[in-house]
Amino acid sequence: MTTPQWVKDLKPAAPQGSELLEQERSKSKINVDTLSAFLHSREGLARKRRVLKILENDKVFNKEQNYFAGRIDRFETALARAKKLRQLVIRHGWDNDDRMVANELISEPGPYGLHESMFLITLRDQGSPEQHERFLKQAEKYKYIGCYAQTELGHGSNVRGLETTATWNTEDQTFTIDSPTLTASKWWIGSLGRTANHAVVMAQLIINGKSHGPHPFVVQIRDMSTHEPLKDIHIGDIGPKFGYNTMDNGFLLFNKVKVPHISMLARHSRVDPKTNKYVKPSSPSLVFGTLTWVRSTIVMQAGGVLARGVTIATRYCAFQDRDAPSDAGGENQVLNYTTVQIRLLPLLATTFALHFTGKAMMALYGASQKKMSQDVGKVGGPERGAGPEETHSGSDLLADLHATSCGLKSLASYTAVEGLEVCRRACGGHGYSSFSGIGSWYADYLPTATWEGDNYMLTQQVARYLLKSARSVLKGNEPSNDTTAILANFLARQDQGAAFDVLGNDADIVAAYAWRSAFLTFEALKHRDEQKKAWNDLLVDFYRLSRAHSQYMVVKNFYETLQSPPSDLDPETLGVLHKLFRLYALHTLESEASEFYTSSAVTVRQIQLARTSAVMKLLQDIRPHAVRLVDSWDFPDWQLDSSLGRYDGKVYEDMFHRASELNPLNRITVDPYPDSPTLFKKNEAGALKPKL
Ligand SMILES: Cc1cc2nc3c(=O)[nH]c(=O)nc-3n(C[C@H](O)[C@H](O)[C@H](O)COP(=O)(O)OP(=O)(O)OC[C@H]3O[C@@H](n4cnc5c(N)ncnc54)[C@H](O)[C@@H]3O)c2cc1C
């Protein structure tokens, strides 16, 4: 089917989307350029422009068929893109940041995804110098293409329960990797299904019949020239998923496969081949470094992930509601409905809140790495024999980092996931079209709520840390960080009660969040230590506690960021950012009203006023700036790949173009009659298949 010229000549009925967005932008004086630079830095913006120019001019990265292609075509294209990207990295001398920006712009998981992340990171962090020489060098050259195989068909979060074994053979100094049951099959492993030739396999280390828990082993799984699985190894793709279908998540089974001694990654623990004894990690805390880093980056990215959905929905909702009732003059912009504002504008505020928190999270990570490397240099190194939850004053920063990254990973990815669906629905029926650009983005992001620590399970780590901090404060120990300081402050002031002016004073808003977190901590401690409640009976309280404490951190980070803004940020833009701070904080406060009230952080009257007056007024004040605020996130159209979120507002033209001209189904003529065995009379769909 070709689109006739008379159809191509048709225009949307007035007003045009481009005019509406132009009007929107003229209503606000937000300085988009300065605000973008505040969010991303000038260097970051320039990098994006430079990389984008190269990608959008390369036919392999043409996105036109992304929403139409089936699983195999999508995987094939993703593989072509992954290979091309690697070639571009070499040709243009791109550094890691350039490559990550390219991935963000391409915006789909690719078959090298796990090679470039967990495989390389694990080799680097857990390999000895000899193993770096042997494995890492090959991996960095993409000769070894790897994956990270931890999860099994029957075991995920409970890593101790993994069934895959690595048994030490004293006679020939090898390990035998084995999958003794079907549930021991590795499952979900990214890049494994069709792409990887090596895997880091987490397996129970067994020496002389004794298990020493899961350890990482580098195992070759496919032949280096034929790429077929090696003998006694069964590998495959696990099949279609809710999203992430450009990635070959795989399964992997071993039938007693022997690997050499060097296969066990030995930076932290190893088997001594002379004594056949297990050598424990000298510093177990270092083993947790990789996970903390991955969680911290999830926190860093969450604001931007959500901002894509908010950008699309905000631009589209600036459109006229053509079905508006006559008492609204027959037309109204969708974004003027307060029921749309209450869904989108607090999310817009949340994008900034999460972004500033992500920056603070990375700063905390950097500081702790620096401190750790200083401590490692000292005699004795960091505290021995303690995991992150058990560490004491010497490793306070590490314990704080661990809890912060767990709590914020859980809150930030939960908020982004939930928020994207809100954005999709705010777009009405068109939000359900793939062309909205929200659905596939949402589906690909969803597993973030589960991997690197399931969002519910992680909250137990936060609660454990807070309980431990509370015990320390009760013993009269001096506060050593912000967490113990807010707990100590609560203890000192609880008899006087709180009197926070949350409606009039921003610092008091932060104090009210701190108060609620401290109150819930001591409540949980009472249940645990005095009433001796079972751990499982407290999990719901722990979840709430972690959420409350993480929301406190988000509010605090947002507040503190605005206390020292960059000098070139004009007063008008800064003023709107302050309003966004209040909107995020007060909207969250009234959504979690029961906890703020029961902790006496605020009164019922204050909650009523927050909802009926303060939040509604903030919506009104922020509304004119909404489009410019999302513009400052600086998503190129090429990245958004959305009809609804186009910068120029040509929504209907773009929807029609994609449906009528890019849609391969329209190149098929069917035989509709039930008595005819013919299904397709004509099939020219293949003509639209991209040339790779
Ligand atoms: C798209 C995708 C890609 C992935 N890629 C990889 C990869 O490359 N490599 C890899 O090794 N893995 C990978 N995974 C697996 C992922 O890491 C696991 O799914 C995750 O660790 C959760 O484990 P699980 O699926 O067994 O769920 P479970 O841990 O079984 O959790 C199921 C439910 O039980 C609850 N629960 C479990 N234990 C507890 C507890 N102790 N207390 C309270 N509640 C509990 C959880 O909250 C959850 O609701 C991937 C997963 C997905 C979806």
CSV table of N, CA and C in Angstrom, one decimal, residues 26 37 96 106 137 139 187 224 275 307 351 375 387 411 421 471 478 482 484 509 518 542 623 637 686:
chain,number,residue,atom,x,y,z
A,26,SER,N,6.7,30.0,24.8
A,26,SER,CA,6.8,31.5,24.9
A,26,SER,C,6.3,31.9,26.3
A,37,ALA,N,22.5,22.5,31.1
A,37,ALA,CA,24.0,22.4,31.4
A,37,ALA,C,24.1,22.0,32.9
A,96,ASN,N,34.9,5.4,27.3
A,96,ASN,CA,33.8,4.7,27.9
A,96,ASN,C,32.5,5.6,28.0
A,106,ILE,N,20.9,5.0,21.5
A,106,ILE,CA,20.3,3.9,20.7
A,106,ILE,C,19.1,3.3,21.5
A,137,LYS,N,42.4,-9.3,29.2
A,137,LYS,CA,42.9,-8.7,27.9
A,137,LYS,C,42.2,-9.2,26.7
A,139,ALA,N,39.1,-10.3,26.7
A,139,ALA,CA,37.7,-9.8,26.8
A,139,ALA,C,37.7,-8.3,26.3
A,187,TRP,N,19.9,-19.4,34.2
A,187,TRP,CA,18.7,-18.9,33.5
A,187,TRP,C,18.6,-17.4,33.6
A,224,MET,N,35.7,-21.5,19.8
A,224,MET,CA,36.1,-20.1,19.4
A,224,MET,C,36.0,-19.9,17.9
A,275,THR,N,48.5,-26.8,48.9
A,275,THR,CA,47.9,-27.4,50.2
A,275,THR,C,46.5,-28.0,49.9
A,307,ALA,N,12.3,10.8,33.2
A,307,ALA,CA,12.2,12.0,32.4
A,307,ALA,C,11.8,11.8,31.0
A,351,THR,N,11.6,13.8,38.6
A,351,THR,CA,12.8,13.6,37.7
A,351,THR,C,14.0,14.4,38.3
A,375,ASP,N,42.4,3.1,53.4
A,375,ASP,CA,42.4,2.1,54.5
A,375,ASP,C,43.1,0.9,54.1
A,387,GLY,N,30.7,-8.5,56.7
A,387,GLY,CA,30.0,-8.0,55.5
A,387,GLY,C,29.5,-6.6,55.8
A,411,LEU,N,13.9,2.6,45.9
A,411,LEU,CA,13.0,3.7,45.8
A,411,LEU,C,13.0,4.3,44.4
A,421,GLU,N,4.4,4.3,33.7
A,421,GLU,CA,3.1,3.8,33.4
A,421,GLU,C,2.1,4.9,33.6
A,471,ARG,N,20.6,1.4,67.7
A,471,ARG,CA,21.2,0.8,68.9
A,471,ARG,C,22.4,1.6,69.4
A,478,GLU,N,28.5,8.9,70.2
A,478,GLU,CA,28.4,10.2,69.5
A,478,GLU,C,27.9,9.9,68.0
A,482,ASP,N,25.2,11.3,59.1
A,482,ASP,CA,23.9,12.0,59.1
A,482,ASP,C,22.8,11.1,59.7
A,484,THR,N,23.0,8.7,62.0
A,484,THR,CA,23.0,8.7,63.5
A,484,THR,C,22.6,10.1,64.1
A,509,ILE,N,10.8,21.2,56.0
A,509,ILE,CA,10.3,20.1,55.3
A,509,ILE,C,11.3,18.9,55.4
A,518,ALA,N,13.3,8.7,61.6
A,518,ALA,CA,13.8,8.3,62.9
A,518,ALA,C,12.7,7.7,63.8
A,542,PHE,N,9.7,-2.9,57.7
A,542,PHE,CA,11.1,-2.6,57.2
A,542,PHE,C,11.0,-1.9,55.8
A,623,ARG,N,2.8,24.9,36.1
A,623,ARG,CA,2.1,24.5,34.8
A,623,ARG,C,2.7,25.3,33.6
A,637,ASP,N,15.0,14.0,19.5
A,637,ASP,CA,13.9,13.2,19.0
A,637,ASP,C,14.3,11.8,18.6
A,686,GLY,N,8.5,-7.7,3.3
A,686,GLY,CA,10.0,-7.8,3.3
A,686,GLY,C,10.7,-6.6,2.8
